[in-house]
Amino acid sequence: MSGRHARPSPRSRHRSFSVVICVYTEERRDDIRAAVDSVRRQSPPALETLVVVDHNPALLARLAREYAAEAARGEVRVLANAGVRGLSAGRNTGIAVARGECVAFLDDDAVAEPDWLRRFDEAYADDPRVLAVGGRTLPVWASGGRPAWFPQEFDWIVGCAYRGLPAGRARVRNVLGGNASFRRTAFDTAGGFATGIGRDGDRRPLGCEETELCIRLTEAVPDAVLLIDDRAVVHHRVPAARELFGYFRSRAYAEGLSKALVARSVGADKALASERRYTTRVLPVGILRALGDGVRGRPGGFGRAGAIVVGVTTTAAGYLMGRLRARGAAAAFSSGPIEPPGARGTGGQGTGGQGTGAQGTGAQGPGAREPGAPGPVERGGSARAPRGAAA
């Protein structure tokens, strides 16, 4: 043997990941700690964990003290949301300072399995066409188990993967925000998450900011590939209040309002393309399955059938109301370019409004704390490498 070491192949190199966790309330201190710990247990390890605090000085000070040692080693950084209040601006704050080749997002009340980032890394596979990879989010019910009436087709209500998503690794229209990753170059091309789509803290539970971003990304880079890999698993806590039928209705209605905002940004055809398949194929099968369970005397069968009907009609009502409200109104959301802190200039034009440049925030409006509703999937497909994408 010559004693020389073989040079590692490009495919043996792991991409570096910055993980962004947006937080907003001290009531979730234990959840935040569990989320951060789950990132620190990743193999291969994350380059850094960015904890972005949404306009809560007390929580910011507490977390800065708790993670002072990790911050000194560059492992965990605690940051203040540099934009308007809300999840979108918080995410943009994290993106702006991220040092990784890829940026992953984890909810503050979720924990990732130890191979979460490895599964993301494998899905990119040194293929520059792949600009985003999402995973599978499983509910952890506060009551200890799924309510008998709660249909799996509507798990997006509680921020989790729902029945109708594909198994394995498949191409999708959009990833779900609480368990997702993007190449850093995607934000350079398409801008950041739009402020004004979604909710601020505990207001009406709007969402869909990641849906709007993914559609905007594929408009900017038509050859882009977005994937979901159900082996990239996180476990999302569902509090007791979100197991109630009242929350189910409220969240479904809010989803319709959110989809109306997305349609306003990217057009109804693109905003609802996946939802048409979900509504015409997935839900009818779900109703028949639930009715069959009811006839067989299985608990919750008729309740699930009724919940699916209520869910889809309530979502449609929210969408119609959102469209009516949007008529003749000026744009209320913005997605400016992502720039590092201290960058000068006003930035460029973002989809849906004028971007401000700093931290990718713009016109006032709340962010969101839930993932977008069903996004239909496409399997396979081929594309040329997008311009400017890096492996």
PDB file of N, CA and C in Angstrom, residues 175-272:
ATOM      1  N   VAL A 175     -43.365  21.828   0.456  1.00  0.00           N
ATOM      2  CA  VAL A 175     -43.031  21.141   1.694  1.00  0.00           C
ATOM      3  C   VAL A 175     -43.842  21.760   2.821  1.00  0.00           C
ATOM      4  N   LEU A 176     -43.908  21.080   3.963  1.00  0.00           N
ATOM      5  CA  LEU A 176     -44.624  21.589   5.127  1.00  0.00           C
ATOM      6  C   LEU A 176     -43.639  22.286   6.053  1.00  0.00           C
ATOM      7  N   GLY A 177     -43.988  23.500   6.477  1.00  0.00           N
ATOM      8  CA  GLY A 177     -43.017  24.399   7.085  1.00  0.00           C
ATOM      9  C   GLY A 177     -42.349  23.941   8.359  1.00  0.00           C
ATOM     10  N   GLY A 178     -43.034  23.152   9.203  1.00  0.00           N
ATOM     11  CA  GLY A 178     -42.449  22.761  10.485  1.00  0.00           C
ATOM     12  C   GLY A 178     -41.467  21.618  10.403  1.00  0.00           C
ATOM     13  N   ASN A 179     -41.250  21.088   9.216  1.00  0.00           N
ATOM     14  CA  ASN A 179     -40.321  19.978   9.007  1.00  0.00           C
ATOM     15  C   ASN A 179     -39.835  20.072   7.569  1.00  0.00           C
ATOM     16  N   ALA A 180     -38.917  20.992   7.328  1.00  0.00           N
ATOM     17  CA  ALA A 180     -38.521  21.279   5.949  1.00  0.00           C
ATOM     18  C   ALA A 180     -37.097  21.811   5.909  1.00  0.00           C
ATOM     19  N   SER A 181     -36.525  21.744   4.723  1.00  0.00           N
ATOM     20  CA  SER A 181     -35.198  22.323   4.498  1.00  0.00           C
ATOM     21  C   SER A 181     -35.150  22.888   3.093  1.00  0.00           C
ATOM     22  N   PHE A 182     -34.278  23.882   2.909  1.00  0.00           N
ATOM     23  CA  PHE A 182     -34.067  24.509   1.607  1.00  0.00           C
ATOM     24  C   PHE A 182     -32.570  24.725   1.414  1.00  0.00           C
ATOM     25  N   ARG A 183     -32.120  24.663   0.171  1.00  0.00           N
ATOM     26  CA  ARG A 183     -30.777  25.157  -0.109  1.00  0.00           C
ATOM     27  C   ARG A 183     -30.761  26.657   0.162  1.00  0.00           C
ATOM     28  N   ARG A 184     -29.670  27.139   0.682  1.00  0.00           N
ATOM     29  CA  ARG A 184     -29.559  28.581   0.960  1.00  0.00           C
ATOM     30  C   ARG A 184     -29.733  29.387  -0.325  1.00  0.00           C
ATOM     31  N   THR A 185     -29.292  28.843  -1.459  1.00  0.00           N
ATOM     32  CA  THR A 185     -29.402  29.555  -2.726  1.00  0.00           C
ATOM     33  C   THR A 185     -30.852  29.758  -3.147  1.00  0.00           C
ATOM     34  N   ALA A 186     -31.774  28.930  -2.636  1.00  0.00           N
ATOM     35  CA  ALA A 186     -33.190  29.096  -2.991  1.00  0.00           C
ATOM     36  C   ALA A 186     -33.701  30.456  -2.542  1.00  0.00           C
ATOM     37  N   PHE A 187     -33.257  30.900  -1.362  1.00  0.00           N
ATOM     38  CA  PHE A 187     -33.717  32.199  -0.850  1.00  0.00           C
ATOM     39  C   PHE A 187     -33.050  33.349  -1.597  1.00  0.00           C
ATOM     40  N   ASP A 188     -31.821  33.129  -2.061  1.00  0.00           N
ATOM     41  CA  ASP A 188     -31.176  34.159  -2.874  1.00  0.00           C
ATOM     42  C   ASP A 188     -31.953  34.381  -4.169  1.00  0.00           C
ATOM     43  N   THR A 189     -32.555  33.313  -4.677  1.00  0.00           N
ATOM     44  CA  THR A 189     -33.270  33.391  -5.946  1.00  0.00           C
ATOM     45  C   THR A 189     -34.696  33.904  -5.782  1.00  0.00           C
ATOM     46  N   ALA A 190     -35.417  33.371  -4.797  1.00  0.00           N
ATOM     47  CA  ALA A 190     -36.860  33.635  -4.687  1.00  0.00           C
ATOM     48  C   ALA A 190     -37.227  34.605  -3.584  1.00  0.00           C
ATOM     49  N   GLY A 191     -36.299  34.976  -2.712  1.00  0.00           N
ATOM     50  CA  GLY A 191     -36.652  35.799  -1.564  1.00  0.00           C
ATOM     51  C   GLY A 191     -37.062  34.925  -0.396  1.00  0.00           C
ATOM     52  N   GLY A 192     -37.567  35.570   0.646  1.00  0.00           N
ATOM     53  CA  GLY A 192     -37.878  34.850   1.866  1.00  0.00           C
ATOM     54  C   GLY A 192     -39.346  34.510   1.997  1.00  0.00           C
ATOM     55  N   PHE A 193     -39.722  34.099   3.220  1.00  0.00           N
ATOM     56  CA  PHE A 193     -41.117  33.821   3.530  1.00  0.00           C
ATOM     57  C   PHE A 193     -41.897  35.139   3.541  1.00  0.00           C
ATOM     58  N   ALA A 194     -43.089  35.112   2.993  1.00  0.00           N
ATOM     59  CA  ALA A 194     -43.898  36.324   2.900  1.00  0.00           C
ATOM     60  C   ALA A 194     -44.512  36.662   4.248  1.00  0.00           C
ATOM     61  N   THR A 195     -44.318  37.882   4.697  1.00  0.00           N
ATOM     62  CA  THR A 195     -45.012  38.352   5.885  1.00  0.00           C
ATOM     63  C   THR A 195     -46.429  38.751   5.495  1.00  0.00           C
ATOM     64  N   GLY A 196     -47.362  38.562   6.411  1.00  0.00           N
ATOM     65  CA  GLY A 196     -48.750  38.882   6.124  1.00  0.00           C
ATOM     66  C   GLY A 196     -49.553  37.681   5.687  1.00  0.00           C
ATOM     67  N   ILE A 197     -48.896  36.538   5.446  1.00  0.00           N
ATOM     68  CA  ILE A 197     -49.604  35.280   5.220  1.00  0.00           C
ATOM     69  C   ILE A 197     -49.365  34.435   6.464  1.00  0.00           C
ATOM     70  N   GLY A 198     -50.424  34.132   7.198  1.00  0.00           N
ATOM     71  CA  GLY A 198     -50.261  33.377   8.430  1.00  0.00           C
ATOM     72  C   GLY A 198     -50.664  34.192   9.624  1.00  0.00           C
ATOM     73  N   ARG A 199     -50.310  33.715  10.809  1.00  0.00           N
ATOM     74  CA  ARG A 199     -50.766  34.384  12.007  1.00  0.00           C
ATOM     75  C   ARG A 199     -49.609  34.832  12.881  1.00  0.00           C
ATOM     76  N   ASP A 200     -49.930  35.647  13.836  1.00  0.00           N
ATOM     77  CA  ASP A 200     -48.970  36.196  14.780  1.00  0.00           C
ATOM     78  C   ASP A 200     -49.318  35.642  16.149  1.00  0.00           C
ATOM     79  N   GLY A 201     -48.451  34.760  16.675  1.00  0.00           N
ATOM     80  CA  GLY A 201     -48.684  34.219  17.999  1.00  0.00           C
ATOM     81  C   GLY A 201     -49.968  33.422  18.065  1.00  0.00           C
ATOM     82  N   ASP A 202     -50.891  33.837  18.930  1.00  0.00           N
ATOM     83  CA  ASP A 202     -52.105  33.068  19.161  1.00  0.00           C
ATOM     84  C   ASP A 202     -53.330  33.651  18.486  1.00  0.00           C
ATOM     85  N   ARG A 203     -53.155  34.477  17.468  1.00  0.00           N
ATOM     86  CA  ARG A 203     -54.301  34.970  16.723  1.00  0.00           C
ATOM     87  C   ARG A 203     -54.872  33.852  15.860  1.00  0.00           C
ATOM     88  N   ARG A 204     -55.829  34.193  14.992  1.00  0.00           N
ATOM     89  CA  ARG A 204     -56.451  33.173  14.161  1.00  0.00           C
ATOM     90  C   ARG A 204     -55.373  32.318  13.493  1.00  0.00           C
ATOM     91  N   PRO A 205     -55.516  30.973  13.554  1.00  0.00           N
ATOM     92  CA  PRO A 205     -54.440  30.081  13.094  1.00  0.00           C
ATOM     93  C   PRO A 205     -54.327  29.989  11.584  1.00  0.00           C
ATOM     94  N   LEU A 206     -53.832  31.056  10.966  1.00  0.00           N
ATOM     95  CA  LEU A 206     -53.614  31.054   9.532  1.00  0.00           C
ATOM     96  C   LEU A 206     -52.346  30.262   9.201  1.00  0.00           C
ATOM     97  N   GLY A 207     -52.046  30.123   7.926  1.00  0.00           N
ATOM     98  CA  GLY A 207     -50.872  29.357   7.526  1.00  0.00           C
ATOM     99  C   GLY A 207     -50.536  29.604   6.068  1.00  0.00           C
ATOM    100  N   CYS A 208     -49.885  28.620   5.444  1.00  0.00           N
ATOM    101  CA  CYS A 208     -49.606  28.582   4.001  1.00  0.00           C
ATOM    102  C   CYS A 208     -48.435  29.431   3.555  1.00  0.00           C
ATOM    103  N   GLU A 209     -47.661  30.008   4.471  1.00  0.00           N
ATOM    104  CA  GLU A 209     -46.541  30.824   4.012  1.00  0.00           C
ATOM    105  C   GLU A 209     -45.494  29.991   3.294  1.00  0.00           C
ATOM    106  N   GLU A 210     -45.333  28.712   3.680  1.00  0.00           N
ATOM    107  CA  GLU A 210     -44.367  27.872   2.973  1.00  0.00           C
ATOM    108  C   GLU A 210     -44.921  27.424   1.615  1.00  0.00           C
ATOM    109  N   THR A 211     -46.238  27.293   1.506  1.00  0.00           N
ATOM    110  CA  THR A 211     -46.830  26.976   0.208  1.00  0.00           C
ATOM    111  C   THR A 211     -46.558  28.095  -0.788  1.00  0.00           C
ATOM    112  N   GLU A 212     -46.796  29.327  -0.349  1.00  0.00           N
ATOM    113  CA  GLU A 212     -46.570  30.477  -1.220  1.00  0.00           C
ATOM    114  C   GLU A 212     -45.111  30.577  -1.635  1.00  0.00           C
ATOM    115  N   LEU A 213     -44.189  30.347  -0.694  1.00  0.00           N
ATOM    116  CA  LEU A 213     -42.769  30.402  -1.017  1.00  0.00           C
ATOM    117  C   LEU A 213     -42.391  29.329  -2.028  1.00  0.00           C
ATOM    118  N   CYS A 214     -42.879  28.105  -1.840  1.00  0.00           N
ATOM    119  CA  CYS A 214     -42.510  27.019  -2.751  1.00  0.00           C
ATOM    120  C   CYS A 214     -43.028  27.272  -4.156  1.00  0.00           C
ATOM    121  N   ILE A 215     -44.241  27.797  -4.271  1.00  0.00           N
ATOM    122  CA  ILE A 215     -44.767  28.111  -5.603  1.00  0.00           C
ATOM    123  C   ILE A 215     -43.950  29.227  -6.233  1.00  0.00           C
ATOM    124  N   ARG A 216     -43.621  30.236  -5.432  1.00  0.00           N
ATOM    125  CA  ARG A 216     -42.811  31.341  -5.943  1.00  0.00           C
ATOM    126  C   ARG A 216     -41.426  30.845  -6.363  1.00  0.00           C
ATOM    127  N   LEU A 217     -40.883  29.890  -5.618  1.00  0.00           N
ATOM    128  CA  LEU A 217     -39.569  29.346  -5.949  1.00  0.00           C
ATOM    129  C   LEU A 217     -39.594  28.622  -7.293  1.00  0.00           C
ATOM    130  N   THR A 218     -40.625  27.818  -7.525  1.00  0.00           N
ATOM    131  CA  THR A 218     -40.685  27.097  -8.792  1.00  0.00           C
ATOM    132  C   THR A 218     -41.044  28.025  -9.954  1.00  0.00           C
ATOM    133  N   GLU A 219     -41.659  29.169  -9.666  1.00  0.00           N
ATOM    134  CA  GLU A 219     -41.842  30.169 -10.714  1.00  0.00           C
ATOM    135  C   GLU A 219     -40.505  30.810 -11.082  1.00  0.00           C
ATOM    136  N   ALA A 220     -39.680  31.066 -10.068  1.00  0.00           N
ATOM    137  CA  ALA A 220     -38.378  31.683 -10.313  1.00  0.00           C
ATOM    138  C   ALA A 220     -37.406  30.703 -10.960  1.00  0.00           C
ATOM    139  N   VAL A 221     -37.513  29.433 -10.581  1.00  0.00           N
ATOM    140  CA  VAL A 221     -36.629  28.391 -11.127  1.00  0.00           C
ATOM    141  C   VAL A 221     -37.519  27.261 -11.641  1.00  0.00           C
ATOM    142  N   PRO A 222     -38.000  27.338 -12.872  1.00  0.00           N
ATOM    143  CA  PRO A 222     -38.954  26.349 -13.378  1.00  0.00           C
ATOM    144  C   PRO A 222     -38.466  24.909 -13.311  1.00  0.00           C
ATOM    145  N   ASP A 223     -37.140  24.697 -13.311  1.00  0.00           N
ATOM    146  CA  ASP A 223     -36.599  23.342 -13.268  1.00  0.00           C
ATOM    147  C   ASP A 223     -36.397  22.823 -11.843  1.00  0.00           C
ATOM    148  N   ALA A 224     -36.789  23.606 -10.866  1.00  0.00           N
ATOM    149  CA  ALA A 224     -36.558  23.220  -9.472  1.00  0.00           C
ATOM    150  C   ALA A 224     -37.314  21.943  -9.126  1.00  0.00           C
ATOM    151  N   VAL A 225     -36.695  21.134  -8.259  1.00  0.00           N
ATOM    152  CA  VAL A 225     -37.312  19.912  -7.745  1.00  0.00           C
ATOM    153  C   VAL A 225     -37.488  20.071  -6.242  1.00  0.00           C
ATOM    154  N   LEU A 226     -38.704  19.843  -5.767  1.00  0.00           N
ATOM    155  CA  LEU A 226     -39.016  19.877  -4.347  1.00  0.00           C
ATOM    156  C   LEU A 226     -39.471  18.482  -3.950  1.00  0.00           C
ATOM    157  N   LEU A 227     -38.904  17.965  -2.870  1.00  0.00           N
ATOM    158  CA  LEU A 227     -39.153  16.583  -2.473  1.00  0.00           C
ATOM    159  C   LEU A 227     -39.698  16.495  -1.054  1.00  0.00           C
ATOM    160  N   ILE A 228     -40.372  15.382  -0.799  1.00  0.00           N
ATOM    161  CA  ILE A 228     -40.685  14.994   0.571  1.00  0.00           C
ATOM    162  C   ILE A 228     -40.137  13.590   0.775  1.00  0.00           C
ATOM    163  N   ASP A 229     -39.513  13.365   1.926  1.00  0.00           N
ATOM    164  CA  ASP A 229     -38.971  12.052   2.269  1.00  0.00           C
ATOM    165  C   ASP A 229     -39.561  11.671   3.621  1.00  0.00           C
ATOM    166  N   ASP A 230     -40.395  10.637   3.645  1.00  0.00           N
ATOM    167  CA  ASP A 230     -41.108  10.326   4.888  1.00  0.00           C
ATOM    168  C   ASP A 230     -40.215   9.657   5.932  1.00  0.00           C
ATOM    169  N   ARG A 231     -38.924   9.477   5.612  1.00  0.00           N
ATOM    170  CA  ARG A 231     -37.995   8.956   6.628  1.00  0.00           C
ATOM    171  C   ARG A 231     -37.373  10.068   7.463  1.00  0.00           C
ATOM    172  N   ALA A 232     -37.560  11.318   7.043  1.00  0.00           N
ATOM    173  CA  ALA A 232     -37.093  12.468   7.827  1.00  0.00           C
ATOM    174  C   ALA A 232     -38.211  12.830   8.807  1.00  0.00           C
ATOM    175  N   VAL A 233     -38.174  12.250   9.989  1.00  0.00           N
ATOM    176  CA  VAL A 233     -39.322  12.267  10.893  1.00  0.00           C
ATOM    177  C   VAL A 233     -39.110  13.221  12.064  1.00  0.00           C
ATOM    178  N   VAL A 234     -40.155  13.997  12.358  1.00  0.00           N
ATOM    179  CA  VAL A 234     -40.213  14.757  13.605  1.00  0.00           C
ATOM    180  C   VAL A 234     -41.530  14.430  14.295  1.00  0.00           C
ATOM    181  N   HIS A 235     -41.543  14.604  15.605  1.00  0.00           N
ATOM    182  CA  HIS A 235     -42.724  14.337  16.424  1.00  0.00           C
ATOM    183  C   HIS A 235     -43.217  15.664  16.984  1.00  0.00           C
ATOM    184  N   HIS A 236     -44.462  15.990  16.671  1.00  0.00           N
ATOM    185  CA  HIS A 236     -45.024  17.305  16.974  1.00  0.00           C
ATOM    186  C   HIS A 236     -46.073  17.179  18.075  1.00  0.00           C
ATOM    187  N   ARG A 237     -45.898  17.945  19.148  1.00  0.00           N
ATOM    188  CA  ARG A 237     -46.839  17.886  20.272  1.00  0.00           C
ATOM    189  C   ARG A 237     -48.144  18.582  19.905  1.00  0.00           C
ATOM    190  N   VAL A 238     -49.257  17.920  20.178  1.00  0.00           N
ATOM    191  CA  VAL A 238     -50.585  18.488  19.939  1.00  0.00           C
ATOM    192  C   VAL A 238     -51.237  18.734  21.286  1.00  0.00           C
ATOM    193  N   PRO A 239     -51.348  19.996  21.722  1.00  0.00           N
ATOM    194  CA  PRO A 239     -51.956  20.278  23.031  1.00  0.00           C
ATOM    195  C   PRO A 239     -53.430  19.927  23.050  1.00  0.00           C
ATOM    196  N   ALA A 240     -53.972  19.784  24.257  1.00  0.00           N
ATOM    197  CA  ALA A 240     -55.360  19.353  24.414  1.00  0.00           C
ATOM    198  C   ALA A 240     -56.333  20.285  23.704  1.00  0.00           C
ATOM    199  N   ALA A 241     -56.039  21.587  23.693  1.00  0.00           N
ATOM    200  CA  ALA A 241     -56.953  22.548  23.067  1.00  0.00           C
ATOM    201  C   ALA A 241     -57.096  22.297  21.572  1.00  0.00           C
ATOM    202  N   ARG A 242     -56.085  21.684  20.945  1.00  0.00           N
ATOM    203  CA  ARG A 242     -56.143  21.440  19.509  1.00  0.00           C
ATOM    204  C   ARG A 242     -56.740  20.076  19.174  1.00  0.00           C
ATOM    205  N   GLU A 243     -57.135  19.340  20.189  1.00  0.00           N
ATOM    206  CA  GLU A 243     -57.845  18.084  19.963  1.00  0.00           C
ATOM    207  C   GLU A 243     -59.350  18.299  19.928  1.00  0.00           C
ATOM    208  N   LEU A 244     -59.806  19.529  20.127  1.00  0.00           N
ATOM    209  CA  LEU A 244     -61.227  19.830  20.204  1.00  0.00           C
ATOM    210  C   LEU A 244     -61.791  20.130  18.819  1.00  0.00           C
ATOM    211  N   PHE A 245     -63.071  19.820  18.641  1.00  0.00           N
ATOM    212  CA  PHE A 245     -63.705  20.036  17.344  1.00  0.00           C
ATOM    213  C   PHE A 245     -63.792  21.521  17.013  1.00  0.00           C
ATOM    214  N   GLY A 246     -63.895  22.362  18.031  1.00  0.00           N
ATOM    215  CA  GLY A 246     -63.933  23.802  17.785  1.00  0.00           C
ATOM    216  C   GLY A 246     -62.655  24.297  17.140  1.00  0.00           C
ATOM    217  N   TYR A 247     -61.508  23.792  17.588  1.00  0.00           N
ATOM    218  CA  TYR A 247     -60.245  24.173  16.963  1.00  0.00           C
ATOM    219  C   TYR A 247     -60.183  23.629  15.538  1.00  0.00           C
ATOM    220  N   PHE A 248     -60.667  22.416  15.347  1.00  0.00           N
ATOM    221  CA  PHE A 248     -60.690  21.816  14.011  1.00  0.00           C
ATOM    222  C   PHE A 248     -61.420  22.732  13.030  1.00  0.00           C
ATOM    223  N   ARG A 249     -62.586  23.211  13.410  1.00  0.00           N
ATOM    224  CA  ARG A 249     -63.353  24.093  12.527  1.00  0.00           C
ATOM    225  C   ARG A 249     -62.628  25.419  12.307  1.00  0.00           C
ATOM    226  N   SER A 250     -62.096  25.985  13.387  1.00  0.00           N
ATOM    227  CA  SER A 250     -61.424  27.280  13.286  1.00  0.00           C
ATOM    228  C   SER A 250     -60.208  27.199  12.386  1.00  0.00           C
ATOM    229  N   ARG A 251     -59.433  26.138  12.530  1.00  0.00           N
ATOM    230  CA  ARG A 251     -58.223  25.983  11.735  1.00  0.00           C
ATOM    231  C   ARG A 251     -58.565  25.734  10.268  1.00  0.00           C
ATOM    232  N   ALA A 252     -59.635  24.962  10.007  1.00  0.00           N
ATOM    233  CA  ALA A 252     -60.036  24.710   8.627  1.00  0.00           C
ATOM    234  C   ALA A 252     -60.477  26.011   7.961  1.00  0.00           C
ATOM    235  N   TYR A 253     -61.246  26.815   8.680  1.00  0.00           N
ATOM    236  CA  TYR A 253     -61.687  28.098   8.118  1.00  0.00           C
ATOM    237  C   TYR A 253     -60.485  29.003   7.847  1.00  0.00           C
ATOM    238  N   ALA A 254     -59.539  29.032   8.789  1.00  0.00           N
ATOM    239  CA  ALA A 254     -58.347  29.853   8.624  1.00  0.00           C
ATOM    240  C   ALA A 254     -57.514  29.384   7.443  1.00  0.00           C
ATOM    241  N   GLU A 255     -57.513  28.082   7.192  1.00  0.00           N
ATOM    242  CA  GLU A 255     -56.770  27.568   6.037  1.00  0.00           C
ATOM    243  C   GLU A 255     -57.352  28.118   4.747  1.00  0.00           C
ATOM    244  N   GLY A 256     -58.676  28.191   4.691  1.00  0.00           N
ATOM    245  CA  GLY A 256     -59.304  28.772   3.509  1.00  0.00           C
ATOM    246  C   GLY A 256     -58.923  30.226   3.319  1.00  0.00           C
ATOM    247  N   LEU A 257     -58.914  30.989   4.412  1.00  0.00           N
ATOM    248  CA  LEU A 257     -58.484  32.387   4.327  1.00  0.00           C
ATOM    249  C   LEU A 257     -57.044  32.473   3.831  1.00  0.00           C
ATOM    250  N   SER A 258     -56.192  31.586   4.337  1.00  0.00           N
ATOM    251  CA  SER A 258     -54.785  31.595   3.942  1.00  0.00           C
ATOM    252  C   SER A 258     -54.630  31.267   2.464  1.00  0.00           C
ATOM    253  N   LYS A 259     -55.377  30.273   1.989  1.00  0.00           N
ATOM    254  CA  LYS A 259     -55.284  29.899   0.579  1.00  0.00           C
ATOM    255  C   LYS A 259     -55.724  31.058  -0.315  1.00  0.00           C
ATOM    256  N   ALA A 260     -56.671  31.865   0.164  1.00  0.00           N
ATOM    257  CA  ALA A 260     -57.084  33.033  -0.615  1.00  0.00           C
ATOM    258  C   ALA A 260     -55.930  34.021  -0.759  1.00  0.00           C
ATOM    259  N   LEU A 261     -55.126  34.176   0.295  1.00  0.00           N
ATOM    260  CA  LEU A 261     -53.964  35.053   0.224  1.00  0.00           C
ATOM    261  C   LEU A 261     -52.916  34.500  -0.738  1.00  0.00           C
ATOM    262  N   VAL A 262     -52.716  33.188  -0.685  1.00  0.00           N
ATOM    263  CA  VAL A 262     -51.761  32.572  -1.599  1.00  0.00           C
ATOM    264  C   VAL A 262     -52.228  32.751  -3.037  1.00  0.00           C
ATOM    265  N   ALA A 263     -53.519  32.564  -3.280  1.00  0.00           N
ATOM    266  CA  ALA A 263     -54.065  32.745  -4.626  1.00  0.00           C
ATOM    267  C   ALA A 263     -53.859  34.169  -5.099  1.00  0.00           C
ATOM    268  N   ARG A 264     -53.932  35.094  -4.166  1.00  0.00           N
ATOM    269  CA  ARG A 264     -53.729  36.497  -4.503  1.00  0.00           C
ATOM    270  C   ARG A 264     -52.289  36.755  -4.921  1.00  0.00           C
ATOM    271  N   SER A 265     -51.380  35.995  -4.353  1.00  0.00           N
ATOM    272  CA  SER A 265     -49.964  36.180  -4.650  1.00  0.00           C
ATOM    273  C   SER A 265     -49.543  35.483  -5.932  1.00  0.00           C
ATOM    274  N   VAL A 266     -49.958  34.211  -6.094  1.00  0.00           N
ATOM    275  CA  VAL A 266     -49.424  33.407  -7.205  1.00  0.00           C
ATOM    276  C   VAL A 266     -50.492  32.979  -8.202  1.00  0.00           C
ATOM    277  N   GLY A 267     -51.749  33.333  -7.956  1.00  0.00           N
ATOM    278  CA  GLY A 267     -52.824  32.940  -8.861  1.00  0.00           C
ATOM    279  C   GLY A 267     -53.563  31.715  -8.357  1.00  0.00           C
ATOM    280  N   ALA A 268     -54.874  31.668  -8.588  1.00  0.00           N
ATOM    281  CA  ALA A 268     -55.703  30.590  -8.058  1.00  0.00           C
ATOM    282  C   ALA A 268     -55.329  29.236  -8.642  1.00  0.00           C
ATOM    283  N   ASP A 269     -54.963  29.196  -9.925  1.00  0.00           N
ATOM    284  CA  ASP A 269     -54.642  27.907 -10.534  1.00  0.00           C
ATOM    285  C   ASP A 269     -53.495  27.216  -9.812  1.00  0.00           C
ATOM    286  N   LYS A 270     -52.429  27.952  -9.522  1.00  0.00           N
ATOM    287  CA  LYS A 270     -51.282  27.363  -8.839  1.00  0.00           C
ATOM    288  C   LYS A 270     -51.561  27.156  -7.352  1.00  0.00           C
ATOM    289  N   ALA A 271     -52.303  28.083  -6.751  1.00  0.00           N
ATOM    290  CA  ALA A 271     -52.568  27.991  -5.317  1.00  0.00           C
ATOM    291  C   ALA A 271     -53.438  26.788  -4.972  1.00  0.00           C
ATOM    292  N   LEU A 272     -54.288  26.349  -5.916  1.00  0.00           N
ATOM    293  CA  LEU A 272     -55.249  25.283  -5.623  1.00  0.00           C
ATOM    294  C   LEU A 272     -55.018  24.010  -6.416  1.00  0.00           C
TER     295      LEU A 272
END
